[in-house]
Amino acid sequence: MKVSPSLLSADFCHLADSIDMINRSQADMLHLDIMDGVFVPNISFGFPVVENLKNICNKPLDVHLMIVEPQKFINEVKAIGADIMNVHYEACIHLSRVVQQIREAGMRPGVTINPATPVCVLEDIIDQVDLVLIMSVNPGFGGQKFIENSLKKVTQLRQLIDRSGSKALIEVDGGVNEATGRKLADAGADILVAGSYVFNAPDPLERIDTLKNL
Ligand code: DX5
Ligand code: ZN
């Protein structure tokens, strides 16, 4: 299993220490949640806060934009060193164009769907994206309870990917822990995002190992 710890639950007074832990861990990437207070009812951190992380983080950056009109910020996301730029399906009127622009900017495009958005809306975009991020909580906050219906969506997405011949990876975000992670692994997830499960633990490295071994 690939693991993408979410910095949202880290201690913001000691971000460099959190990055150091991530560098020493088995994590495959670092998940960065950028919010605008409009698309989601919360504001996290913005580009100035994370722009220097690429210099101290030796893992790829997996950026999850919970903002309206994410196409306006493709250059900024590129400038902070993102490898993956995830935009919400619900935030993009011209999703295909946005995905194309992300790829032209040299990043891997990911499309994210909210809990109330069905997998079937991805049918005509699945062959253009490198990744689909299924939200297993309503986005905006860490530490929420996993929505069980997400398991069904992972299974449906796995079928859609296999049917279409797409190489897209399935990433799941929200309420991930050992128990929900195991179910997600069985359903066909490729990458697990975990915030509070990793960072609110006495030994975050051990939590990352647990998810890696699912
Ligand atoms: C929520 C964010 C998540 C968040 C997950 O909107 O997209 O990445 O950090 O937090 P946990 O793992 O605590 O549910
Ligand atoms: Zn996220």
mmCIF file with all atom_site columns, N, CA and C and ligand atoms in Angstrom, residues 6 8-9 31 33 35 64 66 135 137-144 173-176 193-197, ligand 1:
data_model
loop_
_atom_site.group_PDB
_atom_site.id
_atom_site.type_symbol
_atom_site.label_atom_id
_atom_site.label_alt_id
_atom_site.label_comp_id
_atom_site.label_asym_id
_atom_site.label_entity_id
_atom_site.label_seq_id
_atom_site.pdbx_PDB_ins_code
_atom_site.Cartn_x
_atom_site.Cartn_y
_atom_site.Cartn_z
_atom_site.occupancy
_atom_site.B_iso_or_equiv
_atom_site.pdbx_formal_charge
_atom_site.auth_seq_id
_atom_site.auth_comp_id
_atom_site.auth_asym_id
_atom_site.auth_atom_id
_atom_site.pdbx_PDB_model_num
ATOM   1  N N  . SER A 1 6   ? -1.109  13.248 5.775  1.00 0.00 ? 6   SER A N  1
ATOM   2  C CA . SER A 1 6   ? -1.625  14.601 5.546  1.00 0.00 ? 6   SER A CA 1
ATOM   3  C C  . SER A 1 6   ? -1.088  15.549 6.609  1.00 0.00 ? 6   SER A C  1
ATOM   4  N N  . LEU A 1 8   ? -2.040  18.298 7.457  1.00 0.00 ? 8   LEU A N  1
ATOM   5  C CA . LEU A 1 8   ? -3.075  19.078 8.142  1.00 0.00 ? 8   LEU A CA 1
ATOM   6  C C  . LEU A 1 8   ? -3.113  18.811 9.648  1.00 0.00 ? 8   LEU A C  1
ATOM   7  N N  . SER A 1 9   ? -2.780  17.593 10.053 1.00 0.00 ? 9   SER A N  1
ATOM   8  C CA . SER A 1 9   ? -2.845  17.251 11.481 1.00 0.00 ? 9   SER A CA 1
ATOM   9  C C  . SER A 1 9   ? -1.505  17.403 12.189 1.00 0.00 ? 9   SER A C  1
ATOM   10 N N  . HIS A 1 31  ? 0.924   14.598 1.720  1.00 0.00 ? 31  HIS A N  1
ATOM   11 C CA . HIS A 1 31  ? -0.358  15.156 1.288  1.00 0.00 ? 31  HIS A CA 1
ATOM   12 C C  . HIS A 1 31  ? -0.536  16.557 1.887  1.00 0.00 ? 31  HIS A C  1
ATOM   13 N N  . ASP A 1 33  ? -3.118  19.791 2.139  1.00 0.00 ? 33  ASP A N  1
ATOM   14 C CA . ASP A 1 33  ? -4.517  20.197 1.976  1.00 0.00 ? 33  ASP A CA 1
ATOM   15 C C  . ASP A 1 33  ? -4.634  21.711 1.955  1.00 0.00 ? 33  ASP A C  1
ATOM   16 N N  . MET A 1 35  ? -7.065  24.920 1.450  1.00 0.00 ? 35  MET A N  1
ATOM   17 C CA . MET A 1 35  ? -8.502  25.257 1.517  1.00 0.00 ? 35  MET A CA 1
ATOM   18 C C  . MET A 1 35  ? -8.695  26.762 1.368  1.00 0.00 ? 35  MET A C  1
ATOM   19 N N  . HIS A 1 64  ? -3.722  18.609 -2.519 1.00 0.00 ? 64  HIS A N  1
ATOM   20 C CA . HIS A 1 64  ? -5.179  18.463 -2.602 1.00 0.00 ? 64  HIS A CA 1
ATOM   21 C C  . HIS A 1 64  ? -5.795  19.849 -2.431 1.00 0.00 ? 64  HIS A C  1
ATOM   22 N N  . MET A 1 66  ? -8.751  22.210 -2.095 1.00 0.00 ? 66  MET A N  1
ATOM   23 C CA . MET A 1 66  ? -10.184 22.329 -1.782 1.00 0.00 ? 66  MET A CA 1
ATOM   24 C C  . MET A 1 66  ? -10.555 23.790 -1.946 1.00 0.00 ? 66  MET A C  1
ATOM   25 N N  . MET A 1 135 ? -13.008 11.086 -1.583 1.00 0.00 ? 135 MET A N  1
ATOM   26 C CA . MET A 1 135 ? -13.156 11.631 -0.224 1.00 0.00 ? 135 MET A CA 1
ATOM   27 C C  . MET A 1 135 ? -14.045 10.686 0.585  1.00 0.00 ? 135 MET A C  1
ATOM   28 N N  . VAL A 1 137 ? -14.633 11.396 3.794  1.00 0.00 ? 137 VAL A N  1
ATOM   29 C CA . VAL A 1 137 ? -15.309 12.311 4.734  1.00 0.00 ? 137 VAL A CA 1
ATOM   30 C C  . VAL A 1 137 ? -15.676 13.540 3.903  1.00 0.00 ? 137 VAL A C  1
ATOM   31 N N  . ASN A 1 138 ? -16.564 14.374 4.434  1.00 0.00 ? 138 ASN A N  1
ATOM   32 C CA . ASN A 1 138 ? -16.809 15.645 3.747  1.00 0.00 ? 138 ASN A CA 1
ATOM   33 C C  . ASN A 1 138 ? -15.593 16.534 3.984  1.00 0.00 ? 138 ASN A C  1
ATOM   34 N N  . PRO A 1 139 ? -14.994 17.069 2.910  1.00 0.00 ? 139 PRO A N  1
ATOM   35 C CA . PRO A 1 139 ? -13.701 17.733 3.048  1.00 0.00 ? 139 PRO A CA 1
ATOM   36 C C  . PRO A 1 139 ? -13.779 19.014 3.879  1.00 0.00 ? 139 PRO A C  1
ATOM   37 N N  . GLY A 1 140 ? -12.638 19.345 4.494  1.00 0.00 ? 140 GLY A N  1
ATOM   38 C CA . GLY A 1 140 ? -12.535 20.587 5.254  1.00 0.00 ? 140 GLY A CA 1
ATOM   39 C C  . GLY A 1 140 ? -11.883 20.427 6.622  1.00 0.00 ? 140 GLY A C  1
ATOM   40 N N  . PHE A 1 141 ? -11.960 19.233 7.175  1.00 0.00 ? 141 PHE A N  1
ATOM   41 C CA . PHE A 1 141 ? -11.451 19.036 8.541  1.00 0.00 ? 141 PHE A CA 1
ATOM   42 C C  . PHE A 1 141 ? -10.808 17.660 8.690  1.00 0.00 ? 141 PHE A C  1
ATOM   43 N N  . GLY A 1 142 ? -9.775  17.615 9.511  1.00 0.00 ? 142 GLY A N  1
ATOM   44 C CA . GLY A 1 142 ? -9.196  16.330 9.878  1.00 0.00 ? 142 GLY A CA 1
ATOM   45 C C  . GLY A 1 142 ? -9.999  15.710 11.011 1.00 0.00 ? 142 GLY A C  1
ATOM   46 N N  . GLY A 1 143 ? -9.725  14.454 11.293 1.00 0.00 ? 143 GLY A N  1
ATOM   47 C CA . GLY A 1 143 ? -10.291 13.788 12.463 1.00 0.00 ? 143 GLY A CA 1
ATOM   48 C C  . GLY A 1 143 ? -11.752 13.402 12.374 1.00 0.00 ? 143 GLY A C  1
ATOM   49 N N  . GLN A 1 144 ? -12.320 13.345 11.169 1.00 0.00 ? 144 GLN A N  1
ATOM   50 C CA . GLN A 1 144 ? -13.735 12.957 11.050 1.00 0.00 ? 144 GLN A CA 1
ATOM   51 C C  . GLN A 1 144 ? -13.859 11.443 10.871 1.00 0.00 ? 144 GLN A C  1
ATOM   52 N N  . ASP A 1 173 ? -9.129  9.467  1.092  1.00 0.00 ? 173 ASP A N  1
ATOM   53 C CA . ASP A 1 173 ? -8.776  10.527 2.036  1.00 0.00 ? 173 ASP A CA 1
ATOM   54 C C  . ASP A 1 173 ? -9.906  10.758 3.033  1.00 0.00 ? 173 ASP A C  1
ATOM   55 N N  . GLY A 1 174 ? -9.604  10.544 4.327  1.00 0.00 ? 174 GLY A N  1
ATOM   56 C CA . GLY A 1 174 ? -10.559 10.877 5.379  1.00 0.00 ? 174 GLY A CA 1
ATOM   57 C C  . GLY A 1 174 ? -10.914 9.689  6.256  1.00 0.00 ? 174 GLY A C  1
ATOM   58 N N  . GLY A 1 175 ? -10.614 9.812  7.544  1.00 0.00 ? 175 GLY A N  1
ATOM   59 C CA . GLY A 1 175 ? -10.984 8.765  8.493  1.00 0.00 ? 175 GLY A CA 1
ATOM   60 C C  . GLY A 1 175 ? -10.219 7.474  8.317  1.00 0.00 ? 175 GLY A C  1
ATOM   61 N N  . VAL A 1 176 ? -9.040  7.567  7.716  1.00 0.00 ? 176 VAL A N  1
ATOM   62 C CA . VAL A 1 176 ? -8.258  6.346  7.490  1.00 0.00 ? 176 VAL A CA 1
ATOM   63 C C  . VAL A 1 176 ? -7.479  5.981  8.754  1.00 0.00 ? 176 VAL A C  1
ATOM   64 N N  . VAL A 1 193 ? -4.468  8.238  2.353  1.00 0.00 ? 193 VAL A N  1
ATOM   65 C CA . VAL A 1 193 ? -4.118  9.497  3.009  1.00 0.00 ? 193 VAL A CA 1
ATOM   66 C C  . VAL A 1 193 ? -4.481  9.333  4.488  1.00 0.00 ? 193 VAL A C  1
ATOM   67 N N  . ALA A 1 194 ? -3.614  9.779  5.378  1.00 0.00 ? 194 ALA A N  1
ATOM   68 C CA . ALA A 1 194 ? -3.963  9.708  6.803  1.00 0.00 ? 194 ALA A CA 1
ATOM   69 C C  . ALA A 1 194 ? -3.373  10.908 7.526  1.00 0.00 ? 194 ALA A C  1
ATOM   70 N N  . GLY A 1 195 ? -4.245  11.650 8.191  1.00 0.00 ? 195 GLY A N  1
ATOM   71 C CA . GLY A 1 195 ? -3.824  12.825 8.949  1.00 0.00 ? 195 GLY A CA 1
ATOM   72 C C  . GLY A 1 195 ? -3.736  12.521 10.430 1.00 0.00 ? 195 GLY A C  1
ATOM   73 N N  . SER A 1 196 ? -4.887  12.548 11.117 1.00 0.00 ? 196 SER A N  1
ATOM   74 C CA . SER A 1 196 ? -4.886  12.392 12.580 1.00 0.00 ? 196 SER A CA 1
ATOM   75 C C  . SER A 1 196 ? -4.348  11.027 13.008 1.00 0.00 ? 196 SER A C  1
ATOM   76 N N  . TYR A 1 197 ? -4.619  9.998  12.248 1.00 0.00 ? 197 TYR A N  1
ATOM   77 C CA . TYR A 1 197 ? -4.135  8.652  12.620 1.00 0.00 ? 197 TYR A CA 1
ATOM   78 C C  . TYR A 1 197 ? -2.606  8.630  12.720 1.00 0.00 ? 197 TYR A C  1
HETATM 79 C C1 . DX5 B 2 .   ? -9.876  16.709 4.859  1.00 0.00 ? 1   DX5 B C1 1
HETATM 80 C C2 . DX5 B 2 .   ? -8.529  16.539 4.215  1.00 0.00 ? 1   DX5 B C2 1
HETATM 81 C C3 . DX5 B 2 .   ? -7.780  15.363 4.697  1.00 0.00 ? 1   DX5 B C3 1
HETATM 82 C C4 . DX5 B 2 .   ? -7.512  15.334 6.185  1.00 0.00 ? 1   DX5 B C4 1
HETATM 83 C C5 . DX5 B 2 .   ? -7.713  13.934 6.599  1.00 0.00 ? 1   DX5 B C5 1
HETATM 84 O O1 . DX5 B 2 .   ? -10.613 17.625 4.174  1.00 0.00 ? 1   DX5 B O1 1
HETATM 85 O O2 . DX5 B 2 .   ? -8.645  16.436 2.807  1.00 0.00 ? 1   DX5 B O2 1
HETATM 86 O O3 . DX5 B 2 .   ? -6.587  15.168 3.947  1.00 0.00 ? 1   DX5 B O3 1
HETATM 87 O O4 . DX5 B 2 .   ? -6.211  15.743 6.550  1.00 0.00 ? 1   DX5 B O4 1
HETATM 88 O O5 . DX5 B 2 .   ? -7.671  13.859 7.977  1.00 0.00 ? 1   DX5 B O5 1
HETATM 89 P P1 . DX5 B 2 .   ? -7.963  12.518 8.755  1.00 0.00 ? 1   DX5 B P1 1
HETATM 90 O O6 . DX5 B 2 .   ? -7.006  11.476 8.230  1.00 0.00 ? 1   DX5 B O6 1
HETATM 91 O O7 . DX5 B 2 .   ? -7.715  12.885 10.189 1.00 0.00 ? 1   DX5 B O7 1
HETATM 92 O O8 . DX5 B 2 .   ? -9.395  12.153 8.485  1.00 0.00 ? 1   DX5 B O8 1
#
